[in-house]
Amino acid sequence: MADELRDDLRAARRRSGLTFAAFAREAGYAESYLRNVENGTKPLTSDVARAYDRVLATGGEFSNAVDGPRRQEAPWNRQEALTILADMATGGGVDRRSFIVTSGTALTAVVGHWSDALTKQVRPVEVSDTAPDDVPKLVGHIEERLEYLRHLDDEFDSGEMARMARNELALLARLLEAGGLEATTESRAYSLAAEASRQVAWNLFDNKRHAAAEQYYHMALRSSAEANDVLTGAYSMSFMAIQHYTEGDPNDAVKLLETAEETTRHRATPRMRAMLAARKARALSKAGDRRRCAQALTTARDLLDLGPSDEDPEYLYWVTRGEIEMIAGSSALELGDPAHAVHCFNTAVRAESPEEVQYPKGHAIYLARAAEAHLALHDLDAAVDQARHAGKCLGSVESARSSSTLARLRRQLGEHRGHPTVRAFLQDG
């Protein structure tokens, strides 16, 4: 992967339009030295990466690609959290590599640090006489904007959504760096930084920038620990699990979700616990564990049947019966039971309210999976009908994850282009 990063350095330098000699002068290095770095005969250090970031104005892209793994080992304390938060809020953590940064024992260590950090006492913060009086109001406005961004997730492309969430993260970082906040306001700001980091991470993941997403998920966990906000941290962890069961080891995703379940056992509402159970079921289906997957889905359904609670976090607005059944359908398809998958997808459609169909990115993925289930049952007409619906649902919204799912479906349908309905669908584009 180091070779890919060196290639990125070279490509970015060439795009700048600077001659190598001019670039080297600006960076403060000999041209011959930088050539050796790009060619792999000299080490790519943090200082060199920062020089490229400075000259090319990349917002910390290359230094974070180099330093990212080291951040996992940084102490879990407030100073380190603030240092990393301030760096990433200005554009760090945008590693273009496609691999997931942590897995296995390394991931277990990150989760353990988060759990341990939650047990500490929240320290009182000395209030500065110079702290602006309107800071709590400003924090409230940031909270409103982050809630608004959550609902915009399916109306803008993932890259734009990540940038908007990072803007809110940058503002929170500046407030926290300035210091002097009253303890309650500071904890609230760290909670919001966790949610902003989660939003950045989720949209980077949707754009298939997995390593960068992982770094922001880690930041979400650090920030939630500083706020002693177990629910926001567990919520971020549940999204992190999706990345791991999609692109990494599903057993890692199961561990993440079991940790989230355990730490929130006495604080989470039934709706929150239903969400965690459903996502654990999906991870278990990826791991091929049919029995435990069925148990987790039963738990999710039973918990959701308990009804809403006044204490439900607002970010759980999307956790509905339709969503649970969509997850059940995807799990059944993963486990090689397309007939049950079709049953679950049909149940989900019947359970949906008109408002629930307003999330085209996710809905397109589920419709594509329903089409795959019909295809596995050799019902080509139904498969094409679902595929058309999925394409219309996604429309012009940019989502690399959804688009790749639809592209895979088209390839599968391509094997049946002799069927008139399939041929017409493929010809329509």
Coordinates of N, CA, C and O in Angstrom, one line a residue, residues 1 98 146 199 225 276 372:
M1 N 0.8 -1.2 0.0 CA 0.0 0.0 0.0 C 0.9 1.3 0.0 O 0.4 2.3 -0.4
S98 N -8.1 1.6 -0.4 CA -9.4 0.9 -0.3 C -9.4 -0.1 0.9 O -10.5 -0.7 1.1
L146 N -26.6 19.2 12.2 CA -26.2 17.8 12.1 C -27.4 17.0 11.9 O -27.5 16.0 11.2
Q199 N -21.0 10.9 10.7 CA -21.6 11.2 9.4 C -20.5 11.3 8.3 O -20.7 10.8 7.2
A225 N -16.2 9.0 23.9 CA -15.6 8.6 25.2 C -15.3 9.9 26.0 O -15.6 9.9 27.2
L276 N -29.4 -2.6 17.0 CA -28.1 -3.3 17.2 C -28.3 -4.8 16.9 O -27.5 -5.5 16.3
E372 N -32.1 -9.8 -6.9 CA -31.3 -11.0 -6.9 C -32.0 -12.2 -6.4 O -31.8 -13.3 -6.8

